[in-house]
Structure formats: C-alpha cells, structure tokens
Amino acid sequence: MDSSDALIARFLALHPKAIDLSLGRIQRLLAELGHPERRLPPTIHVAGTNGKGSTIAFMRAILESAGLSVHVYTSPHLVRFHERIRLGRIGGGQYVSEERLVEAFRRCEAVNAGQQITMFEITTAAAILLFAEEPADVLLLEVGLGGRFDTTNVVDRPAAAVVTSIGQDHAEFLGTSLNGIAREKAGIFKRGCPAVIALQDYREADEALRDEAERVGATPILIGGQDYSVHEEGGRLVYQDEKGLLDLPLPKLIGRHQFINAGTAIAALRAAGFDTFETAAFEKGLTRAEWPGRLQRLTKGRLPEIAPEGCELWLDGGHNPDGGRVLAAAMADQSERNDAPLVIIAGMLGTKDSEAFFKNFLGLAREVIAVPIAGQIAARPAEEVAAIAHSVGLTTSIQPSVESALASLHNYVWEHPPRVLICGSLYLAGEVLAANGTLPQ
C-alpha cells in the first residue's frame, strides 16, 4: 500500500504551482466527494498573520478541559504531515493515523481523477472528509494563507470566524499593504455569523477588519480592547467582556503576546456559543495549552547535551517582522530573570523580510549564528543570512548546522551560560525537533 509520503509526492505533480489561491478546484472536489464540508461539526475558522496556532491551541485545551472532543486542522506541520490533522476524542484528540490518512488520501485521489489541483487543496479535502465522518463536538480550522481565497474557506456558516494579529508576511501572494492584507484575511467573515477581531498592532489593519465585518453583515462583531479585554494583574490573567470577568492563571505558553492570544481564544469560544463553561475549564485550558515550536524550551534530548552546561535553549518558528518583535520582547522579559547573554541561531527563507526580523534584536542579542535550512530550496544560504544580520548592526558568524552552532558556543568565555534562541523559520524548527528527538504530540 502507498504511504502518505508517496501519495503527497503524487499530489505535488498535479499542479505546476505549490500555491494558487482559488476556491474553484477545492469546491469541485468537495462536490464530487458528496459535500463533506456541509457535514462538519460546529466550526471556528481562524485567520491572521501571527497567533493563529496559539489561539487554536488555547481553544483546544479549554474545550477539552470542558470534556468536549475537538477536531483540529493546522498548517504547516513541523516534522510529520499527520500533525496537521488532529481527530477529536473525549479526554484529548490524537493525530490522524497513517492508515486513516492514506485511506482519505486515496479516496480523494480516486475522485479527483488526475485533474489539476494543488497539494494543499487535495490534502485539505482529505482532512475535511475525515472531520465530517468522525464525530466530534467542535472543529478548529486554521486558514492556510490569506483567507478570502484560501482552501479552507468553504464553510458557509462557521460558529465563529476569528482574525488574529495582522502584519506583513507572504508578500508575494498578499502584497505589502496592511489594509489589503487585512481585507484578505477578513474574507472568512460570513453574514449572520460571529466575527472576532483580536487586538491589533496597526490601526490600518484594525479599521479594515472592522469595515469588512460590517460590510458582509457578520454579527455580533467582537473587537479586542473594545468588546473584550485581557491584561495581567498581580501575576494573574484577567479577562472581561459583557458576560463578566474571569480571574485566571497566566498561560503556559511563554510571552506577553500570548495574553492577547488567550483572550482572543476565550472571546471566540464565547461568541461560538461555548459560554456556559465553568471557570475551571478556562483555568485548566490556559495552563495545559501546548504549541510546539513556539517559544518552546528544550530541556531534554540531544541538542541540550551539545550546548554548554547551564545554557537555556529556546526554539521558535517566528520568521516575519512582527514575529521577531514579540520574540525579542519575550527574550527581554527572560533577561530580567538573569543576565544570560542572548545568542540567536537563525535560518531563514529567501521570501522573508530578514532585515526587518533581525532589527528587533539590536541591543539585545550578543551574536547571530547563521545556519542553512536542510532540504529547502527557498532557504537563504547561511552566508546571506549572516550578511543581512550584520548589515543591521548585529555581530554574526556562520555554522553548517544547528548542532555545530551549539558546539561552537564552547569556544567562548561566558560570564553566564548563554540563552540561545533558535528561530527564523518553521522549517528550521521542524528540523530541530526531529534532530532533538522531541516530536510534537
């Protein structure tokens, strides 16, 4: 029997482009499959530049803490494709098995009959088929890219549509205008369905999201910082909306930006009708949420053993300017605990704004060690990554791998063991987790 990897390889040959934003092909295939998108559990659809995955992680943890079964669709994966599809179970969902995935892939391949379609489109159709046929209480559905013409935008009446933080990324598909990017993301809003807009960093994006929600007739429209709010107070997270106040523990996920993501998750659940949970479900959810490769502390495995003794090792797939900003803020918060010097190990794709990403770490990072990303033809050579970081004023060096970069730290004399942040690409994050032997669960 074909493996899922072999089937994905065949799917990649069905379209000359990896990404071709359009709904026609996915709508055709879903119709030929009998419209499984019409048989999905109540669906919360999530778009945004940054924070989508973390917001979904909080929602899943809260829902499961309340005793519900939750399907989850996210992309890209870090190590194995199966991470994209989590099938709900009471007590906690599990990644789709190889057997179930192959079966769904083969059904979609047979029905598609060689017609032109992208890999993301046909694999999303397979995921929708699985979600429609496996009972669950909720589906958390993450947009792949953009929103309006994204393959996931086939749910006519979501329980809620959510847009997280908007910034610049994927300029080759979405352009560089924040107004235009926001309007594309807002394409998931639907008439008569709740729209939840996270607190935005840019007024231009915020206004565009509000305009689009009103234009399509979404209702209610809940705006972060206006209709609901979240802040830290006395080492607790305080959430408030018209339904009342929740006094909660701080999230397990690291970084102040996660306060906003947690608040957005709570607002989305309440908007979607999950507004009768006991406070304990929210408390457990915030403290149990996990999202691999996002400010993940690596304390066990092969890589911490390579680094100098006492070294803190952090991993994050952040790769765009605003992702760099929140990463720098999180590292600055960590530096208040001790004076460990910050060393960045970075690999980046050529499509990303590396200069704007690295500018966030001026005055904070002691050095940037540039590394290649294995198996990615779109990756910048390590020499180019180092040159860009150097051009913004950072001290740089080059190593052939993350392992050699960590080993090179033994050659320095440190006043304190360093704090190391591996970042710049989700592909690099996946490579690191695989090398470390800590696969996402």
JSON list of C-alpha atoms in Angstrom, two decimals, residues 215-349:
[
{"chain": "A", "resi": 215, "resn": "ARG", "atom": "CA", "xyz": [-19.82, 45.05, 5.09]},
{"chain": "A", "resi": 216, "resn": "VAL", "atom": "CA", "xyz": [-20.60, 41.32, 4.98]},
{"chain": "A", "resi": 217, "resn": "GLY", "atom": "CA", "xyz": [-23.08, 41.56, 7.86]},
{"chain": "A", "resi": 218, "resn": "ALA", "atom": "CA", "xyz": [-21.22, 39.48, 10.45]},
{"chain": "A", "resi": 219, "resn": "THR", "atom": "CA", "xyz": [-22.94, 39.54, 13.81]},
{"chain": "A", "resi": 220, "resn": "PRO", "atom": "CA", "xyz": [-22.03, 40.02, 16.52]},
{"chain": "A", "resi": 221, "resn": "ILE", "atom": "CA", "xyz": [-18.70, 41.72, 15.83]},
{"chain": "A", "resi": 222, "resn": "LEU", "atom": "CA", "xyz": [-16.41, 41.46, 18.86]},
{"chain": "A", "resi": 223, "resn": "ILE", "atom": "CA", "xyz": [-13.32, 43.67, 18.88]},
{"chain": "A", "resi": 224, "resn": "GLY", "atom": "CA", "xyz": [-10.34, 43.12, 21.16]},
{"chain": "A", "resi": 225, "resn": "GLY", "atom": "CA", "xyz": [-9.74, 46.03, 23.50]},
{"chain": "A", "resi": 226, "resn": "GLN", "atom": "CA", "xyz": [-13.33, 47.24, 22.99]},
{"chain": "A", "resi": 227, "resn": "ASP", "atom": "CA", "xyz": [-15.83, 44.38, 23.42]},
{"chain": "A", "resi": 228, "resn": "TYR", "atom": "CA", "xyz": [-13.47, 42.20, 25.42]},
{"chain": "A", "resi": 229, "resn": "SER", "atom": "CA", "xyz": [-10.17, 42.86, 27.16]},
{"chain": "A", "resi": 230, "resn": "VAL", "atom": "CA", "xyz": [-7.37, 40.91, 28.78]},
{"chain": "A", "resi": 231, "resn": "HIS", "atom": "CA", "xyz": [-4.47, 42.03, 30.96]},
{"chain": "A", "resi": 232, "resn": "GLU", "atom": "CA", "xyz": [-2.04, 40.81, 33.59]},
{"chain": "A", "resi": 233, "resn": "GLU", "atom": "CA", "xyz": [-2.68, 41.83, 37.17]},
{"chain": "A", "resi": 234, "resn": "GLY", "atom": "CA", "xyz": [-0.87, 40.51, 40.22]},
{"chain": "A", "resi": 235, "resn": "GLY", "atom": "CA", "xyz": [0.53, 37.51, 38.37]},
{"chain": "A", "resi": 236, "resn": "ARG", "atom": "CA", "xyz": [-2.92, 36.56, 37.05]},
{"chain": "A", "resi": 237, "resn": "LEU", "atom": "CA", "xyz": [-4.65, 36.96, 33.71]},
{"chain": "A", "resi": 238, "resn": "VAL", "atom": "CA", "xyz": [-7.85, 38.99, 33.90]},
{"chain": "A", "resi": 239, "resn": "TYR", "atom": "CA", "xyz": [-10.34, 38.59, 31.05]},
{"chain": "A", "resi": 240, "resn": "GLN", "atom": "CA", "xyz": [-13.51, 40.67, 30.82]},
{"chain": "A", "resi": 241, "resn": "ASP", "atom": "CA", "xyz": [-16.44, 41.02, 28.44]},
{"chain": "A", "resi": 242, "resn": "GLU", "atom": "CA", "xyz": [-20.17, 41.74, 28.71]},
{"chain": "A", "resi": 243, "resn": "LYS", "atom": "CA", "xyz": [-20.70, 38.28, 30.20]},
{"chain": "A", "resi": 244, "resn": "GLY", "atom": "CA", "xyz": [-18.44, 39.05, 33.13]},
{"chain": "A", "resi": 245, "resn": "LEU", "atom": "CA", "xyz": [-14.90, 38.75, 34.44]},
{"chain": "A", "resi": 246, "resn": "LEU", "atom": "CA", "xyz": [-12.59, 35.74, 34.61]},
{"chain": "A", "resi": 247, "resn": "ASP", "atom": "CA", "xyz": [-9.64, 35.73, 37.01]},
{"chain": "A", "resi": 248, "resn": "LEU", "atom": "CA", "xyz": [-7.29, 33.13, 35.55]},
{"chain": "A", "resi": 249, "resn": "PRO", "atom": "CA", "xyz": [-3.73, 31.82, 35.88]},
{"chain": "A", "resi": 250, "resn": "LEU", "atom": "CA", "xyz": [-1.14, 33.08, 33.42]},
{"chain": "A", "resi": 251, "resn": "PRO", "atom": "CA", "xyz": [-0.92, 30.99, 30.25]},
{"chain": "A", "resi": 252, "resn": "LYS", "atom": "CA", "xyz": [1.54, 28.13, 29.97]},
{"chain": "A", "resi": 253, "resn": "LEU", "atom": "CA", "xyz": [2.67, 29.46, 26.58]},
{"chain": "A", "resi": 254, "resn": "ILE", "atom": "CA", "xyz": [5.54, 31.93, 27.04]},
{"chain": "A", "resi": 255, "resn": "GLY", "atom": "CA", "xyz": [5.45, 35.62, 26.09]},
{"chain": "A", "resi": 256, "resn": "ARG", "atom": "CA", "xyz": [3.20, 38.59, 26.75]},
{"chain": "A", "resi": 257, "resn": "HIS", "atom": "CA", "xyz": [1.74, 38.25, 23.26]},
{"chain": "A", "resi": 258, "resn": "GLN", "atom": "CA", "xyz": [0.14, 35.03, 24.49]},
{"chain": "A", "resi": 259, "resn": "PHE", "atom": "CA", "xyz": [-2.07, 37.06, 26.84]},
{"chain": "A", "resi": 260, "resn": "ILE", "atom": "CA", "xyz": [-3.75, 38.52, 23.74]},
{"chain": "A", "resi": 261, "resn": "ASN", "atom": "CA", "xyz": [-4.00, 35.11, 22.06]},
{"chain": "A", "resi": 262, "resn": "ALA", "atom": "CA", "xyz": [-5.54, 33.61, 25.20]},
{"chain": "A", "resi": 263, "resn": "GLY", "atom": "CA", "xyz": [-8.06, 36.44, 25.39]},
{"chain": "A", "resi": 264, "resn": "THR", "atom": "CA", "xyz": [-8.94, 36.01, 21.72]},
{"chain": "A", "resi": 265, "resn": "ALA", "atom": "CA", "xyz": [-9.46, 32.28, 22.28]},
{"chain": "A", "resi": 266, "resn": "ILE", "atom": "CA", "xyz": [-11.86, 32.89, 25.17]},
{"chain": "A", "resi": 267, "resn": "ALA", "atom": "CA", "xyz": [-13.78, 35.54, 23.21]},
{"chain": "A", "resi": 268, "resn": "ALA", "atom": "CA", "xyz": [-14.07, 33.20, 20.22]},
{"chain": "A", "resi": 269, "resn": "LEU", "atom": "CA", "xyz": [-15.38, 30.32, 22.30]},
{"chain": "A", "resi": 270, "resn": "ARG", "atom": "CA", "xyz": [-17.98, 32.52, 23.99]},
{"chain": "A", "resi": 271, "resn": "ALA", "atom": "CA", "xyz": [-19.02, 34.00, 20.63]},
{"chain": "A", "resi": 272, "resn": "ALA", "atom": "CA", "xyz": [-19.38, 30.49, 19.20]},
{"chain": "A", "resi": 273, "resn": "GLY", "atom": "CA", "xyz": [-21.83, 29.54, 21.95]},
{"chain": "A", "resi": 274, "resn": "PHE", "atom": "CA", "xyz": [-19.45, 27.86, 24.39]},
{"chain": "A", "resi": 275, "resn": "ASP", "atom": "CA", "xyz": [-20.28, 30.37, 27.08]},
{"chain": "A", "resi": 276, "resn": "THR", "atom": "CA", "xyz": [-21.51, 28.14, 29.91]},
{"chain": "A", "resi": 277, "resn": "PHE", "atom": "CA", "xyz": [-18.18, 26.54, 30.85]},
{"chain": "A", "resi": 278, "resn": "GLU", "atom": "CA", "xyz": [-17.14, 26.51, 34.48]},
{"chain": "A", "resi": 279, "resn": "THR", "atom": "CA", "xyz": [-14.16, 28.74, 35.27]},
{"chain": "A", "resi": 280, "resn": "ALA", "atom": "CA", "xyz": [-12.13, 25.58, 35.91]},
{"chain": "A", "resi": 281, "resn": "ALA", "atom": "CA", "xyz": [-12.21, 24.73, 32.17]},
{"chain": "A", "resi": 282, "resn": "PHE", "atom": "CA", "xyz": [-10.61, 28.05, 31.32]},
{"chain": "A", "resi": 283, "resn": "GLU", "atom": "CA", "xyz": [-8.08, 27.68, 34.14]},
{"chain": "A", "resi": 284, "resn": "LYS", "atom": "CA", "xyz": [-7.04, 24.19, 33.06]},
{"chain": "A", "resi": 285, "resn": "GLY", "atom": "CA", "xyz": [-7.01, 25.16, 29.40]},
{"chain": "A", "resi": 286, "resn": "LEU", "atom": "CA", "xyz": [-4.64, 28.10, 29.84]},
{"chain": "A", "resi": 287, "resn": "THR", "atom": "CA", "xyz": [-2.21, 26.06, 31.91]},
{"chain": "A", "resi": 288, "resn": "ARG", "atom": "CA", "xyz": [-2.32, 22.95, 29.68]},
{"chain": "A", "resi": 289, "resn": "ALA", "atom": "CA", "xyz": [-2.13, 24.51, 26.22]},
{"chain": "A", "resi": 290, "resn": "GLU", "atom": "CA", "xyz": [0.84, 23.38, 24.15]},
{"chain": "A", "resi": 291, "resn": "TRP", "atom": "CA", "xyz": [2.03, 24.60, 20.77]},
{"chain": "A", "resi": 292, "resn": "PRO", "atom": "CA", "xyz": [5.34, 23.02, 19.68]},
{"chain": "A", "resi": 293, "resn": "GLY", "atom": "CA", "xyz": [8.00, 25.16, 18.07]},
{"chain": "A", "resi": 294, "resn": "ARG", "atom": "CA", "xyz": [6.70, 28.43, 19.54]},
{"chain": "A", "resi": 295, "resn": "LEU", "atom": "CA", "xyz": [8.92, 29.69, 22.36]},
{"chain": "A", "resi": 296, "resn": "GLN", "atom": "CA", "xyz": [9.44, 26.07, 23.30]},
{"chain": "A", "resi": 297, "resn": "ARG", "atom": "CA", "xyz": [12.07, 25.44, 25.95]},
{"chain": "A", "resi": 298, "resn": "LEU", "atom": "CA", "xyz": [14.22, 22.44, 25.04]},
{"chain": "A", "resi": 299, "resn": "THR", "atom": "CA", "xyz": [15.43, 20.84, 28.26]},
{"chain": "A", "resi": 300, "resn": "LYS", "atom": "CA", "xyz": [15.76, 17.23, 27.15]},
{"chain": "A", "resi": 301, "resn": "GLY", "atom": "CA", "xyz": [17.08, 15.49, 24.05]},
{"chain": "A", "resi": 302, "resn": "ARG", "atom": "CA", "xyz": [20.26, 15.51, 22.03]},
{"chain": "A", "resi": 303, "resn": "LEU", "atom": "CA", "xyz": [20.67, 19.24, 21.42]},
{"chain": "A", "resi": 304, "resn": "PRO", "atom": "CA", "xyz": [20.76, 20.44, 25.06]},
{"chain": "A", "resi": 305, "resn": "GLU", "atom": "CA", "xyz": [23.56, 17.92, 25.62]},
{"chain": "A", "resi": 306, "resn": "ILE", "atom": "CA", "xyz": [25.64, 19.59, 22.88]},
{"chain": "A", "resi": 307, "resn": "ALA", "atom": "CA", "xyz": [25.24, 23.11, 24.30]},
{"chain": "A", "resi": 308, "resn": "PRO", "atom": "CA", "xyz": [27.38, 24.43, 27.17]},
{"chain": "A", "resi": 309, "resn": "GLU", "atom": "CA", "xyz": [26.27, 23.34, 30.64]},
{"chain": "A", "resi": 310, "resn": "GLY", "atom": "CA", "xyz": [23.64, 25.63, 32.12]},
{"chain": "A", "resi": 311, "resn": "CYS", "atom": "CA", "xyz": [22.67, 27.00, 28.71]},
{"chain": "A", "resi": 312, "resn": "GLU", "atom": "CA", "xyz": [18.97, 27.82, 28.12]},
{"chain": "A", "resi": 313, "resn": "LEU", "atom": "CA", "xyz": [17.79, 26.54, 24.77]},
{"chain": "A", "resi": 314, "resn": "TRP", "atom": "CA", "xyz": [14.66, 28.04, 23.18]},
{"chain": "A", "resi": 315, "resn": "LEU", "atom": "CA", "xyz": [13.00, 27.23, 19.86]},
{"chain": "A", "resi": 316, "resn": "ASP", "atom": "CA", "xyz": [10.57, 29.36, 17.87]},
{"chain": "A", "resi": 317, "resn": "GLY", "atom": "CA", "xyz": [9.44, 29.24, 14.26]},
{"chain": "A", "resi": 318, "resn": "GLY", "atom": "CA", "xyz": [8.89, 33.03, 14.11]},
{"chain": "A", "resi": 319, "resn": "HIS", "atom": "CA", "xyz": [10.01, 34.44, 10.76]},
{"chain": "A", "resi": 320, "resn": "ASN", "atom": "CA", "xyz": [8.32, 37.76, 9.97]},
{"chain": "A", "resi": 321, "resn": "PRO", "atom": "CA", "xyz": [8.94, 41.28, 11.36]},
{"chain": "A", "resi": 322, "resn": "ASP", "atom": "CA", "xyz": [6.14, 41.18, 13.94]},
{"chain": "A", "resi": 323, "resn": "GLY", "atom": "CA", "xyz": [7.06, 37.64, 14.92]},
{"chain": "A", "resi": 324, "resn": "GLY", "atom": "CA", "xyz": [10.57, 38.92, 15.55]},
{"chain": "A", "resi": 325, "resn": "ARG", "atom": "CA", "xyz": [9.21, 41.78, 17.63]},
{"chain": "A", "resi": 326, "resn": "VAL", "atom": "CA", "xyz": [7.29, 39.55, 20.03]},
{"chain": "A", "resi": 327, "resn": "LEU", "atom": "CA", "xyz": [10.23, 37.14, 20.20]},
{"chain": "A", "resi": 328, "resn": "ALA", "atom": "CA", "xyz": [12.58, 39.97, 21.15]},
{"chain": "A", "resi": 329, "resn": "ALA", "atom": "CA", "xyz": [10.11, 41.16, 23.78]},
{"chain": "A", "resi": 330, "resn": "ALA", "atom": "CA", "xyz": [9.86, 37.66, 25.23]},
{"chain": "A", "resi": 331, "resn": "MET", "atom": "CA", "xyz": [13.65, 37.32, 25.35]},
{"chain": "A", "resi": 332, "resn": "ALA", "atom": "CA", "xyz": [13.89, 40.73, 27.01]},
{"chain": "A", "resi": 333, "resn": "ASP", "atom": "CA", "xyz": [11.43, 39.54, 29.65]},
{"chain": "A", "resi": 334, "resn": "GLN", "atom": "CA", "xyz": [13.56, 36.45, 30.19]},
{"chain": "A", "resi": 335, "resn": "SER", "atom": "CA", "xyz": [16.68, 38.60, 30.60]},
{"chain": "A", "resi": 336, "resn": "GLU", "atom": "CA", "xyz": [15.05, 40.25, 33.63]},
{"chain": "A", "resi": 337, "resn": "ARG", "atom": "CA", "xyz": [15.37, 36.88, 35.41]},
{"chain": "A", "resi": 338, "resn": "ASN", "atom": "CA", "xyz": [19.15, 36.72, 34.92]},
{"chain": "A", "resi": 339, "resn": "ASP", "atom": "CA", "xyz": [21.92, 38.28, 32.87]},
{"chain": "A", "resi": 340, "resn": "ALA", "atom": "CA", "xyz": [22.43, 35.38, 30.47]},
{"chain": "A", "resi": 341, "resn": "PRO", "atom": "CA", "xyz": [23.72, 36.72, 27.13]},
{"chain": "A", "resi": 342, "resn": "LEU", "atom": "CA", "xyz": [21.38, 36.06, 24.19]},
{"chain": "A", "resi": 343, "resn": "VAL", "atom": "CA", "xyz": [22.72, 34.15, 21.19]},
{"chain": "A", "resi": 344, "resn": "ILE", "atom": "CA", "xyz": [20.49, 33.65, 18.15]},
{"chain": "A", "resi": 345, "resn": "ILE", "atom": "CA", "xyz": [20.85, 30.69, 15.82]},
{"chain": "A", "resi": 346, "resn": "ALA", "atom": "CA", "xyz": [18.89, 31.57, 12.69]},
{"chain": "A", "resi": 347, "resn": "GLY", "atom": "CA", "xyz": [17.98, 30.15, 9.31]},
{"chain": "A", "resi": 348, "resn": "MET", "atom": "CA", "xyz": [15.51, 31.92, 7.02]},
{"chain": "A", "resi": 349, "resn": "LEU", "atom": "CA", "xyz": [13.72, 31.57, 3.71]}
]
